[in-house]
XYZ file of C-alpha atoms in Angstrom:
92
model
C 100.963 73.078 99.384
C 99.694 75.705 96.537
C 97.805 78.675 97.708
C 94.581 79.114 95.424
C 91.769 82.220 95.745
C 88.234 81.292 94.510
C 84.943 83.078 93.986
C 81.297 81.457 93.940
C 78.120 82.266 93.267
C 75.893 79.769 95.091
C 71.944 79.751 93.865
C 69.459 77.875 95.212
C 67.450 78.155 98.378
C 70.313 79.567 100.104
C 69.231 82.927 101.777
C 67.205 81.908 105.405
C 69.203 78.805 106.467
C 72.187 79.826 108.036
C 74.267 78.916 105.070
C 76.551 82.079 105.648
C 76.858 80.694 109.625
C 78.007 77.258 108.296
C 79.692 78.697 105.510
C 82.075 80.556 107.970
C 82.344 77.388 110.452
C 83.313 74.980 107.333
C 85.629 77.833 106.151
C 87.583 78.111 109.517
C 87.700 74.340 110.186
C 89.367 74.146 107.205
C 91.570 76.892 107.689
C 90.390 78.892 104.887
C 90.583 82.755 104.961
C 87.843 85.506 102.603
C 84.328 86.128 103.318
C 80.402 85.427 102.302
C 77.219 87.268 101.858
C 74.557 87.610 100.662
C 73.446 88.927 97.556
C 70.144 91.452 96.465
C 69.153 88.870 93.986
C 68.855 85.629 96.580
C 71.995 84.090 96.037
C 75.049 83.569 98.149
C 78.847 84.938 97.132
C 81.706 84.077 98.504
C 85.585 84.337 98.454
C 87.997 81.760 99.365
C 91.717 82.102 100.239
C 93.872 79.289 101.425
C 95.626 75.722 100.495
C 94.260 74.293 97.056
C 92.619 71.230 99.000
C 91.180 73.175 101.750
C 89.620 75.137 99.666
C 88.294 72.676 97.483
C 86.975 70.985 100.417
C 84.537 74.362 101.198
C 83.469 74.545 97.810
C 82.709 70.678 98.523
C 80.584 71.686 101.149
C 78.961 74.794 99.129
C 77.792 71.706 97.295
C 75.479 70.588 99.574
C 74.948 73.690 102.033
C 73.199 73.244 105.316
C 70.433 71.473 106.179
C 67.253 73.299 104.932
C 69.331 74.694 101.849
C 68.668 73.309 98.246
C 71.986 74.278 96.395
C 71.145 74.491 92.420
C 74.524 75.548 91.385
C 77.925 76.574 92.547
C 79.549 79.508 89.802
C 83.438 79.122 90.541
C 86.203 81.695 89.180
C 89.816 80.877 90.041
C 91.696 83.991 90.686
C 95.207 84.569 91.762
C 95.826 84.096 94.994
C 96.498 87.875 96.967
C 96.510 86.481 101.195
C 95.081 89.642 101.865
C 92.605 87.931 104.829
C 93.475 87.054 108.420
C 90.223 85.505 108.836
C 86.671 84.801 107.804
C 83.703 87.128 107.308
C 79.808 87.610 107.044
C 80.027 90.726 105.376
C 77.281 92.459 103.908
């Protein structure tokens, strides 16, 4: 399976709705590593690494988010896989 890295910027009603915690749980369940954080301008930013299909499943989930979220857009930048992460963290 091909390994990939994706940087996401998620816009909409995505803060205060447990988006980060649910992203972490979703990433963990698909064996995807990286991090997720809130941005000062009300968005959520994430870096995902793992098998291509698993990363795509997490991205698909991010397009909807948890109940209470209203995702307007997900900007995705595909980057070279680095393997630098050993788990998935919520950062600040």
